[in-house]
Short mmCIF file of C-alpha atoms in Angstrom, two decimals:
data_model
loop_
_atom_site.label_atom_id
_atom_site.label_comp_id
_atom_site.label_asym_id
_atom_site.label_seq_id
_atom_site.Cartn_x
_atom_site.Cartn_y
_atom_site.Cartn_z
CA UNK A 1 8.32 -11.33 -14.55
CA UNK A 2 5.58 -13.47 -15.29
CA UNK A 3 1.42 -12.85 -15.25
CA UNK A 4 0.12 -16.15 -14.40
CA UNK A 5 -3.42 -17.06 -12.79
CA UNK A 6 -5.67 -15.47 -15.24
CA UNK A 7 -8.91 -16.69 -13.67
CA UNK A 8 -11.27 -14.31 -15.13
CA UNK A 9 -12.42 -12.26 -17.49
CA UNK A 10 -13.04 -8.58 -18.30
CA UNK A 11 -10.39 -7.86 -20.13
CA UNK A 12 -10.15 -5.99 -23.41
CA UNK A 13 -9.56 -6.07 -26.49
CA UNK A 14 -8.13 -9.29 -27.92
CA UNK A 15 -7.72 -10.73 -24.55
CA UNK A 16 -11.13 -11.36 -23.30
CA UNK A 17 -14.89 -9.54 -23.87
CA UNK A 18 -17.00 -10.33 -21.35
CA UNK A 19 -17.84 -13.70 -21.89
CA UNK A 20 -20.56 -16.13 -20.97
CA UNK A 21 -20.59 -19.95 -21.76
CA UNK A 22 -20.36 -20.57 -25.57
CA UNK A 23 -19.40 -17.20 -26.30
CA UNK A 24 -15.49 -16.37 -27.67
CA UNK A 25 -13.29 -13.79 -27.11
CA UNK A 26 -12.66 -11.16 -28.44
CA UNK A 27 -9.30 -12.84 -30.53
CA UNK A 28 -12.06 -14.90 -31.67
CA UNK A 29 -11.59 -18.52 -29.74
CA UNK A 30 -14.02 -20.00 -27.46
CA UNK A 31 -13.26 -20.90 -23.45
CA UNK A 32 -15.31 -24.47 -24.24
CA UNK A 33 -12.61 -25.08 -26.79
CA UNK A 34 -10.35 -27.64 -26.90
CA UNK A 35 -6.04 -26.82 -26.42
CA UNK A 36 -5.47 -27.25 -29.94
CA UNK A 37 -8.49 -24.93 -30.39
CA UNK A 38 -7.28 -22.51 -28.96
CA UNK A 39 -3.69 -22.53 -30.49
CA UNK A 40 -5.37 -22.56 -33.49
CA UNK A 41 -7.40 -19.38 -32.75
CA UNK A 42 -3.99 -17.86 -31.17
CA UNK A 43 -4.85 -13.89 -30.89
CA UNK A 44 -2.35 -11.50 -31.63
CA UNK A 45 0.36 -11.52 -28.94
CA UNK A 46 0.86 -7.82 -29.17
CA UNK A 47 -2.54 -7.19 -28.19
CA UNK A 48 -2.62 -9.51 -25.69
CA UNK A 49 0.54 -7.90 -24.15
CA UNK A 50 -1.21 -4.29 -24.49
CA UNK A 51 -4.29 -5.04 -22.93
CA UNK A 52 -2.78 -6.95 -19.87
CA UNK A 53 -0.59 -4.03 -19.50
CA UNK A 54 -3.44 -1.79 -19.35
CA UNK A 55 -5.23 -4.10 -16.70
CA UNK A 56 -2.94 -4.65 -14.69
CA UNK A 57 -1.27 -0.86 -14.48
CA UNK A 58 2.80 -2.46 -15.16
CA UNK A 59 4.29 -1.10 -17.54
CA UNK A 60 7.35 -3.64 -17.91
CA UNK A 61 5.11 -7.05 -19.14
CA UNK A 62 8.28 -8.25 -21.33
CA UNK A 63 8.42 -11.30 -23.24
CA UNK A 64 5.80 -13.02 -21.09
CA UNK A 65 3.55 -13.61 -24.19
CA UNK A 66 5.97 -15.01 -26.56
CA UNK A 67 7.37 -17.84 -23.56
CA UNK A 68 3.66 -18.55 -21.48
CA UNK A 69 1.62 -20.15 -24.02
CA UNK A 70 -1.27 -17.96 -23.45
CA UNK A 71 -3.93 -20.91 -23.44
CA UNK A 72 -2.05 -21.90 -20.26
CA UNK A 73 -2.82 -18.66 -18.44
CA UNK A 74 -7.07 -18.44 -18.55
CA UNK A 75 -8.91 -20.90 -15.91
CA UNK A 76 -12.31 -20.44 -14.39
CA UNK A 77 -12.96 -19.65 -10.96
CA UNK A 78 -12.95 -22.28 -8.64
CA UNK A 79 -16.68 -23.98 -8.22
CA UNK A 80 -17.79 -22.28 -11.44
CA UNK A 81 -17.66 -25.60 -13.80
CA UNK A 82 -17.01 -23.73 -17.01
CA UNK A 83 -20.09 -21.29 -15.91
CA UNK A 84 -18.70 -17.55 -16.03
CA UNK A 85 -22.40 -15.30 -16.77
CA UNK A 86 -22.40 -12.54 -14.49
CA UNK A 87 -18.79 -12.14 -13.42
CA UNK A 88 -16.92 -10.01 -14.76
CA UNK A 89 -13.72 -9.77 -13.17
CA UNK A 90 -9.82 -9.24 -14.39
CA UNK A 91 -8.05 -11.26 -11.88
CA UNK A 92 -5.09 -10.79 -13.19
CA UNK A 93 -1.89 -12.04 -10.70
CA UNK A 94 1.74 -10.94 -11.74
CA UNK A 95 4.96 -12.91 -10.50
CA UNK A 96 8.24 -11.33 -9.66
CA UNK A 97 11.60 -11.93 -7.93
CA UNK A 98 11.78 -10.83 -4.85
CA UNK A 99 16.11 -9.14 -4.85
CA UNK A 100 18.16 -11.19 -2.83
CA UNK A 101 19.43 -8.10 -1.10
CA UNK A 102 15.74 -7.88 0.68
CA UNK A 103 15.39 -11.54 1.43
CA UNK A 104 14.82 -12.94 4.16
CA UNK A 105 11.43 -10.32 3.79
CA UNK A 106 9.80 -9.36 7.27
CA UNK A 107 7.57 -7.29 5.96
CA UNK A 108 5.97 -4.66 3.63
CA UNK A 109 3.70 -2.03 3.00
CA UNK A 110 2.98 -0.22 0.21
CA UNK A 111 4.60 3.75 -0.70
CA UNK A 112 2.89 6.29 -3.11
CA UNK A 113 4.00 6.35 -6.56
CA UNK A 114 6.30 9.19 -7.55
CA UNK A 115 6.87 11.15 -10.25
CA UNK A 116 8.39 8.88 -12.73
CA UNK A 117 7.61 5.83 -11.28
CA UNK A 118 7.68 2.62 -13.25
CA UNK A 119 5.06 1.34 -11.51
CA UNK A 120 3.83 0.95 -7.83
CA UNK A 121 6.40 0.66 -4.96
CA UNK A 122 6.54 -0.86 -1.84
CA UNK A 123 9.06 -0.25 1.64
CA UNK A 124 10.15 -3.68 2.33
CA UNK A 125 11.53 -4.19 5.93
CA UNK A 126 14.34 -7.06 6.25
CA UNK A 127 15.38 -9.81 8.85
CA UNK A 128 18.24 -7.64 8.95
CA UNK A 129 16.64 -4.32 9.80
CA UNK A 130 17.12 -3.20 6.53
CA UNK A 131 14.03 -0.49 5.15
CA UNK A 132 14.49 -0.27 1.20
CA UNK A 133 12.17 0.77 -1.38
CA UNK A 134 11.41 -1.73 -4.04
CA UNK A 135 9.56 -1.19 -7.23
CA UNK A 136 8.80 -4.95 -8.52
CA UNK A 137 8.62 -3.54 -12.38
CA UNK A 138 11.78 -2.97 -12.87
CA UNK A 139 13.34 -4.51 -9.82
CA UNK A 140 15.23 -1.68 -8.50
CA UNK A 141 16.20 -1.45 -4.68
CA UNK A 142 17.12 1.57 -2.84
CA UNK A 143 18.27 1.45 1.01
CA UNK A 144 16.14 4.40 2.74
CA UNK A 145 16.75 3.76 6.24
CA UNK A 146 17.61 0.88 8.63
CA UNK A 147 15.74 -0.42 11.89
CA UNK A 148 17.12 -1.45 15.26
CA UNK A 149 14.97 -2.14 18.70
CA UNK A 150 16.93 -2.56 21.47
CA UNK A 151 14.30 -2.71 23.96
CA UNK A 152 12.76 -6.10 24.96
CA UNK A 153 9.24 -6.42 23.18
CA UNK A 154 7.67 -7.81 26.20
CA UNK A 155 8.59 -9.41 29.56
CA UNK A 156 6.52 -12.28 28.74
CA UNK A 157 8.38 -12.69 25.59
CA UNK A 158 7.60 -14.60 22.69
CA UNK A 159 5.14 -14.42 19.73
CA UNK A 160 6.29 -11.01 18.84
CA UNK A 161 6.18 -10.29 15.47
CA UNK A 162 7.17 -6.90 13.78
CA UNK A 163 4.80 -4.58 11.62
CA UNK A 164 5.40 -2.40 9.67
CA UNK A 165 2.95 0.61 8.52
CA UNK A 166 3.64 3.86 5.74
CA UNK A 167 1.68 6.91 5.89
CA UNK A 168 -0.19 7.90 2.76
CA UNK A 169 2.27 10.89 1.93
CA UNK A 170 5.31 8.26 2.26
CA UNK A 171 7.81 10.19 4.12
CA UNK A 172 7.00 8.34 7.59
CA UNK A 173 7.33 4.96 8.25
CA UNK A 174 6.64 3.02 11.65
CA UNK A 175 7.92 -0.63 12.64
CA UNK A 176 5.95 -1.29 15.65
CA UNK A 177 5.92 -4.74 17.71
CA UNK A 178 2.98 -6.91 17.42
CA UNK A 179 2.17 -8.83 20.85
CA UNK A 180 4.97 -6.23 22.32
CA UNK A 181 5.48 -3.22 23.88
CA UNK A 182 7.34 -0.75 21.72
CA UNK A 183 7.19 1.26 18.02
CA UNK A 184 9.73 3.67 16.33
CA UNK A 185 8.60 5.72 13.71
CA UNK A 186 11.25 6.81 11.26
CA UNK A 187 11.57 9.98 8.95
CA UNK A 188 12.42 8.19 5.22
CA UNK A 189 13.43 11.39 3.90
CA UNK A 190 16.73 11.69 6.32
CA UNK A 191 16.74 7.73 7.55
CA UNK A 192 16.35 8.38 11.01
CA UNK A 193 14.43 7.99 14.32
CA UNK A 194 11.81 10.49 14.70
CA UNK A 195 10.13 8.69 17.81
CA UNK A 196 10.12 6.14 19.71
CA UNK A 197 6.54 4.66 20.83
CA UNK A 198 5.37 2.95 24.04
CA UNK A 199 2.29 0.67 24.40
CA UNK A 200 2.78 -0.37 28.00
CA UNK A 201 3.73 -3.54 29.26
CA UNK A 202 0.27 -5.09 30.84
CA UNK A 203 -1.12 -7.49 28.49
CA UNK A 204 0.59 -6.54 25.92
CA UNK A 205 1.06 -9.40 24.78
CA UNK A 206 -2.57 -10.41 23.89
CA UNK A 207 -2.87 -7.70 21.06
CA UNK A 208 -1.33 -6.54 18.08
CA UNK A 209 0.26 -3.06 18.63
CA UNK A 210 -2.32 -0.86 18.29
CA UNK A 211 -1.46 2.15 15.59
CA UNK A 212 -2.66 3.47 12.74
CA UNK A 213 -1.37 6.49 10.35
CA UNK A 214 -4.03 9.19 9.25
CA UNK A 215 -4.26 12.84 8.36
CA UNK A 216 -5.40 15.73 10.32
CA UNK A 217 -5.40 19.16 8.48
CA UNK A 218 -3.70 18.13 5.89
CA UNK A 219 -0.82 16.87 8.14
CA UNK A 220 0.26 12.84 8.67
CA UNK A 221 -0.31 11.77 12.18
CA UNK A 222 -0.39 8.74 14.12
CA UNK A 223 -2.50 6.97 15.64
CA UNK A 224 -1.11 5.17 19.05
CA UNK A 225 -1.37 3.04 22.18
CA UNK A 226 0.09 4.99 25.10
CA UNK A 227 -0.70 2.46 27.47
CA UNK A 228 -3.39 -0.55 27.53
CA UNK A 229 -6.76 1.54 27.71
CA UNK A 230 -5.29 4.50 26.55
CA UNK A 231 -4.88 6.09 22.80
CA UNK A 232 -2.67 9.20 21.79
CA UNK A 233 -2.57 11.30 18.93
CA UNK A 234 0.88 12.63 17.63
CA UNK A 235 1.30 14.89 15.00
CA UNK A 236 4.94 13.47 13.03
CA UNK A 237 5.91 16.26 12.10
CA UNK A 238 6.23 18.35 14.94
CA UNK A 239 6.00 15.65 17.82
CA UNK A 240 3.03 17.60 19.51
CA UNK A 241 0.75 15.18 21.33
CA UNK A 242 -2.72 16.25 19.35
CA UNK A 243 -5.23 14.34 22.12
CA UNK A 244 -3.35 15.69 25.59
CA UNK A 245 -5.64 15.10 28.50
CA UNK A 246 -5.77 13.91 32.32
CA UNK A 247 -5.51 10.23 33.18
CA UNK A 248 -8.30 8.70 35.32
CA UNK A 249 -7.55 8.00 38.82
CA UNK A 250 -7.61 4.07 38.86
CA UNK A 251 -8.26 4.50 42.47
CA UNK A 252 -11.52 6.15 42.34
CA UNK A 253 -13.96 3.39 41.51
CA UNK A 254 -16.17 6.06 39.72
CA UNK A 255 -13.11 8.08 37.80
CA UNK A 256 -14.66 10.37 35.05
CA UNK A 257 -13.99 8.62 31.49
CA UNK A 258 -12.20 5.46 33.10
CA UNK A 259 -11.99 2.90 30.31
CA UNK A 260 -11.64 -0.51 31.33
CA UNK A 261 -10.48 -1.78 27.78
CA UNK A 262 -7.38 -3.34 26.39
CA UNK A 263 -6.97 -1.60 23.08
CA UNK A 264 -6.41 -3.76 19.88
CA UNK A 265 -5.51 -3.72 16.58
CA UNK A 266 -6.32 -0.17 14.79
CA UNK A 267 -8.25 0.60 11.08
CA UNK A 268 -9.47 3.90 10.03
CA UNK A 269 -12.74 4.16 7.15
CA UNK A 270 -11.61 4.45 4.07
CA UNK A 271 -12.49 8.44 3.56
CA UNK A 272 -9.78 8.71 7.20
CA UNK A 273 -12.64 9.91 9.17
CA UNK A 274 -13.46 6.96 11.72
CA UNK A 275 -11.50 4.80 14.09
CA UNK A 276 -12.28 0.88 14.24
CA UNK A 277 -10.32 -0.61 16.99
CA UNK A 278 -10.42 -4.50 17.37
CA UNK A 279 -9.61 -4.68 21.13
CA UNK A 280 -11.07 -6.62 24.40
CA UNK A 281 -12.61 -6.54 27.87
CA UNK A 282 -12.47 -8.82 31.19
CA UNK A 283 -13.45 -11.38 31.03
CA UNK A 284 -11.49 -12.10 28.09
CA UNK A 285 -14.51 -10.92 25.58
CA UNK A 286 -14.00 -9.40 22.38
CA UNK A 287 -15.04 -5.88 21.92
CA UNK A 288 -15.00 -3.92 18.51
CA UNK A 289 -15.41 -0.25 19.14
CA UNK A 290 -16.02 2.77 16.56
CA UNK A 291 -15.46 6.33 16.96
CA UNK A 292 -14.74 9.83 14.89
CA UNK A 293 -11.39 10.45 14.70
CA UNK A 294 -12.54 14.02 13.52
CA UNK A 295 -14.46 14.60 16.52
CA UNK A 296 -11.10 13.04 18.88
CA UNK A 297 -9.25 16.04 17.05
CA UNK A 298 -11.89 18.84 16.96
CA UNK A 299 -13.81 18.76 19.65
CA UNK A 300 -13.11 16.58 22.42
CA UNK A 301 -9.89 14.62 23.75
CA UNK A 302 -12.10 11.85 25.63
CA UNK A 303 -14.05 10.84 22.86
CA UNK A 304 -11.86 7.40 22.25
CA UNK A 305 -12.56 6.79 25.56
CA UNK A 306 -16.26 7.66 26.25
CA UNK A 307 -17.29 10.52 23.63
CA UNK A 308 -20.70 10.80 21.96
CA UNK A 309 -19.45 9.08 18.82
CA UNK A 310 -18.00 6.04 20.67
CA UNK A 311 -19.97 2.89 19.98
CA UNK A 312 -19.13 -1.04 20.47
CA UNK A 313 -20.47 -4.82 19.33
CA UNK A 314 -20.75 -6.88 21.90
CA UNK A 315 -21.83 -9.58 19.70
CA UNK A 316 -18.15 -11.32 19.22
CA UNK A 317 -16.54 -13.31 21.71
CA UNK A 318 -12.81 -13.34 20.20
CA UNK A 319 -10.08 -10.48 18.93
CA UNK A 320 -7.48 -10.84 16.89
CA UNK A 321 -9.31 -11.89 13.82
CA UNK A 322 -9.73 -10.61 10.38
CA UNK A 323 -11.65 -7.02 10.05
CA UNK A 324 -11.77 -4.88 6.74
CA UNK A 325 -13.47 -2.07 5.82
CA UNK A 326 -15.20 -2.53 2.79
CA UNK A 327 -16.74 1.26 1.90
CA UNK A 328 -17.07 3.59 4.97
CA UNK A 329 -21.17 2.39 5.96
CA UNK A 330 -19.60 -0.99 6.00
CA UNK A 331 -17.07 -3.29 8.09
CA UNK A 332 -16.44 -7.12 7.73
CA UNK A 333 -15.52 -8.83 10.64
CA UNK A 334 -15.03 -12.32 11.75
CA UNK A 335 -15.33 -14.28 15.10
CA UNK A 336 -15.77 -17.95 15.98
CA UNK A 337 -17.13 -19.50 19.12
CA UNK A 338 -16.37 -22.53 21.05
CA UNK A 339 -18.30 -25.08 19.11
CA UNK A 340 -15.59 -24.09 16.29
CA UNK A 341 -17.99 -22.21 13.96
CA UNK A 342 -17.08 -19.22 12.31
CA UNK A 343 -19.33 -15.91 11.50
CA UNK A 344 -18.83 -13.04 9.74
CA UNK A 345 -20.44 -9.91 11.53
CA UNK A 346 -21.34 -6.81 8.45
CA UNK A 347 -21.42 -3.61 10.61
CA UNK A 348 -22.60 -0.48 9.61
CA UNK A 349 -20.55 2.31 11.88
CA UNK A 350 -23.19 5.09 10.84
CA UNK A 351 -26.23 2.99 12.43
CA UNK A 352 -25.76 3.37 16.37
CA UNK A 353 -28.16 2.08 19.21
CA UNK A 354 -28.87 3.28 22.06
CA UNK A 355 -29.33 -0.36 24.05
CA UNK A 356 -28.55 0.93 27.92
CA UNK A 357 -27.72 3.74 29.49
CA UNK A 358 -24.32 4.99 28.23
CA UNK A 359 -23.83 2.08 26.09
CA UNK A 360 -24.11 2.97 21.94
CA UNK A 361 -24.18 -0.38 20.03
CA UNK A 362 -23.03 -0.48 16.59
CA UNK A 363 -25.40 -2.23 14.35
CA UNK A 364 -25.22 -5.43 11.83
CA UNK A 365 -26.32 -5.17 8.86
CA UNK A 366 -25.43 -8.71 7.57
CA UNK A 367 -24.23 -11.74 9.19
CA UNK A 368 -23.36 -15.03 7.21
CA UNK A 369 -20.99 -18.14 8.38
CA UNK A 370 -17.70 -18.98 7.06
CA UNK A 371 -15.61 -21.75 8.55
CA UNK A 372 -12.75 -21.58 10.90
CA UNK A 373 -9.14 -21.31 9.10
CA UNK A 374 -5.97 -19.07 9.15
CA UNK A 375 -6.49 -15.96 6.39
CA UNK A 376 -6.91 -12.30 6.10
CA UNK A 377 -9.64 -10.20 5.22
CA UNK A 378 -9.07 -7.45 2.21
CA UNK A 379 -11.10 -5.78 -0.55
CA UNK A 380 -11.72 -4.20 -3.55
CA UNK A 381 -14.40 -1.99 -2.75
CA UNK A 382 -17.31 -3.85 -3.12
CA UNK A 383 -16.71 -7.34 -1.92
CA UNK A 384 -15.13 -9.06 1.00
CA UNK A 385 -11.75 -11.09 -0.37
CA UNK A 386 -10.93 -13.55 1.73
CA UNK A 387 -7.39 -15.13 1.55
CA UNK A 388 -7.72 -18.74 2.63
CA UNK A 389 -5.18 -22.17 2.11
CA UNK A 390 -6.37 -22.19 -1.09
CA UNK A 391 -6.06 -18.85 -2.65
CA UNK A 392 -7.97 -15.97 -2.76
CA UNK A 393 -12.05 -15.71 -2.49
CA UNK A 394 -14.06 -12.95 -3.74
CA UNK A 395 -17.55 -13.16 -1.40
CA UNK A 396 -20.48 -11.52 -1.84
CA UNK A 397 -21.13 -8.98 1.56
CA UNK A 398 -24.99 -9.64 1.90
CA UNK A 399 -25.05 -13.48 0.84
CA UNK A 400 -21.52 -14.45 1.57
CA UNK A 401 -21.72 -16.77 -1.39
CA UNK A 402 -18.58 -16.89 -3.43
CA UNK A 403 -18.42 -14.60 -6.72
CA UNK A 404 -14.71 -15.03 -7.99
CA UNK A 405 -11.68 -17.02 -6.90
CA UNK A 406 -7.81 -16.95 -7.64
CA UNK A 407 -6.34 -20.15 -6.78
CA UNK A 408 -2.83 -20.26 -4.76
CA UNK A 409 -3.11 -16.45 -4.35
CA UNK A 410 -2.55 -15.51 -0.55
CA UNK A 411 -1.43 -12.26 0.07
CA UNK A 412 -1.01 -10.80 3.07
CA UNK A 413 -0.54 -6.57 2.70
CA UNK A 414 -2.57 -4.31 0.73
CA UNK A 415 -1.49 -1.12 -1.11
CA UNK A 416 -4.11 1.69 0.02
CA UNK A 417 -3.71 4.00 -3.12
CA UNK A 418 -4.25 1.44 -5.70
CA UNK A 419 -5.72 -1.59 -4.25
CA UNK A 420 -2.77 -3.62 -5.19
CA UNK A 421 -2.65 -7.25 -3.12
CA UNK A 422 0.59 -8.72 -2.28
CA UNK A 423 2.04 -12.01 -1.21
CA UNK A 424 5.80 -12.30 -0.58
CA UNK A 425 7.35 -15.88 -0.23
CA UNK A 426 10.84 -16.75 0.07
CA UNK A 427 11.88 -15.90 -3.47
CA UNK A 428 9.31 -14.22 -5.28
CA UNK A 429 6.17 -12.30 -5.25
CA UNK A 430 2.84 -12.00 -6.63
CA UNK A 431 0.73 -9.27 -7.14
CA UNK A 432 -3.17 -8.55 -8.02
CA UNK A 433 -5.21 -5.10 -8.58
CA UNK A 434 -8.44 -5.19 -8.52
CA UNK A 435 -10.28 -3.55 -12.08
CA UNK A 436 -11.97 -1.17 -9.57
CA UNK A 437 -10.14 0.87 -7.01
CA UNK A 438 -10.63 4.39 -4.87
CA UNK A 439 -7.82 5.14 -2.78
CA UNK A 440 -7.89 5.39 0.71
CA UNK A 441 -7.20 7.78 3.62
CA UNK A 442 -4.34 7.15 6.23
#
């Protein structure tokens, strides 16, 4: 295990005070010091090793300090020119093998810690179908279940990629298929099939499977497309079908709560009591829509189709592109138009419009460009992190000016209970948690 890509500052002790130019740390040597400076001023290992251990919440940080020459592991953020005042951010990132017995690695998603724990786990799902729980502390790997789909993802075939998704108790787990047409959640406390899932076949292939895992009284439940303008509610446990309800007549031009929307990829607010669901309209248009999952469960089975809490933003042409919630008054998401320009949209899902009769428009709140590239939106509960070619970007949500960076950092899954970011490459894996974290519903 290695900690590597200490960009910043904030941590204690011996390791670093918050520091501004011409200031030292708290082991007493200066960041505008030269190497031999610095080895000069070494601080005491076993501090350093203590205090990384406390910010980064692993337990197992052996030897690392006595073979990384620790004046190798601090660099400033990229574009700060040795300027650090008024950031004051551990970004920490910690390298580990990834076991051969998971690799090739499809995908993963993170699993609460238990009792005992050495540190934070994560379900890993093989090339080979393989589900196995992996805690990247101590390295230990333990088959739960396996995963087989014998169904054809989509008559159109290709682009299909598999998902996979953990609810936040971490006895269910569901491998759905991206661009496809089918799901099967799996009970991880016996290893088997507890039900098999069914998007629909018409333009399937356009979205990511649209599911997400939340709570309702207590109990996990998912989240799920039953066909492509259609959502369900199941509770796991039992199998009961939560949102049951009459399908519109697609013959009647003026069927009662007819929705004429393909649904897309599916987020819930962080305190599990809102929907966000990325999906689209003819003609090809993206449409973001918002609406209480509490009120889908209380008080009315139509209300992801046309209820009194169901709002949209019109204002993005594409789907399929990053969205995060950052807090639950705020979502980040991106678009970009034909002239190749990006944008990222701020939305605030409690400030609805009435703009037309029937329609509810969600409100922006910010709006600030970012150029067109390939990465993923995440957070840490107060700013947007943006995981570009070059690493990872922490942006400001009102400015959308760059605050922190970690270069070479892309993950690609987050862990919901502590924030944890992960990327997973062929042979290892690298990890970040952000100083700050609330966990989140789901």
């Amino acid at each position: 295990m290695l900690v590597s890509g200490l960009d910043l500052l904030g941590l204690s002790g011996a390791v670093l005070d918050e520091v501004g130019p011409g200031m030292t740390t708290g082991g007493g040597f200066s960041l505008d010091g030269t190497e031999a400076d610095l080895r000069e001023n070494e601080p005491d290992t076993g501090q350093i090793r203590a205090d990384l251990t406390a910010a980064t919440g692993i337990a197992a940080l052996t030897d690392f300090a006595d073979t990384v020459p620790y004046y190798l592991l601090f660099t400033l953020p990229r574009g700060s020119h040795g300027r650090t005042e008024g950031i004051n951010m551990a970004t920490i990132t910690v390298d580990v093998a990834v076991p051969d017995a998971l690799r090739p690695v499809v995908d993963v998603a993170a699993l609460p810690a238990a009792l005992g724990d050495a540190g934070p786990a994560w379900l890993v799902l093989s090339e080979d179908g393989r589900l196995a729980r992996w805690t990247p502390t101590t390295g230990e790997v333990q088959d739960v279940a396996r995963y087989r789909e014998e169904r054809l993802a989509s008559e159109y075939g290709g682009g299909v990629r598999l998902r996979l998704h953990v609810s936040r108790c971490g006895r269910w787990a569901v491998v759905v298929q991206d661009r496809g047409r089918y799901g099967t959640v799996v009970d991880l406390t016996t290893g088997s099939p507890a039900l098999k899932l069914d998007g629909g076949d018409y333009c399937c292939e356009t979205v990511p499977f649209a599911l997400a895992l939340a709570e309702h009284g207590g109990r996990p439940v998912v989240v799920h497309r039953t066909d492509w303008n259609r959502l369900d509610v199941t509770d796991l446990a039992s199998g009961e079908v939560l949102t049951a309800r009459d399908s519109p007549d697609r013959d009647e031009e003026d069927a009662e709560h007819d929705l004429d929307y393909f649904h897309g990829a599916l987020s819930l607010s962080p305190d599990g009591t809102r929907v966000y669901d990325g999906g689209w309209v003819w003609q090809p248009w993206g449409m973001p829509a918002v609406w209480s999952l509490t009120a889908w469960l209380h008080d009315n089975p139509y209300e992801s189709e046309d209820g009194p809490s169901y709002a949209v933003y019109p204002e993005v042409s594409e789907w399929n592109w990053p969205v995060v919630w950052i807090d639950d008054g705020r979502i980040a998401v991106y678009d970009r138009d034909d002239a190749g320009s990006g944008t990222v949209h701020v939305l605030d899902p409690t400030s609805i419009e009435l703009r037309s009769p029937g329609v509810r428009w969600i409100n922006a709140v910010a709006t600030f460009p970012w150029p067109v590239g390939d990465f993923g939106f995440f957070t840490d509960g107060e700013h947007l992190l943006i995981a570009d070619e070059a690493g990872l970007q922490g942006v400001d949500i009102t400015s959308g000016q760059q605050v922190f960076a970690i270069d070479g950092f892309r993950p690609a899954r987050q862990d919901r209970h502590t924030g944890t970011l992960i990327q997973v490459g062929s042979a290892n894996a690298r990890l970040w948690t952000p100083p700050k974290w609330t966990a989140r519903a789901g």
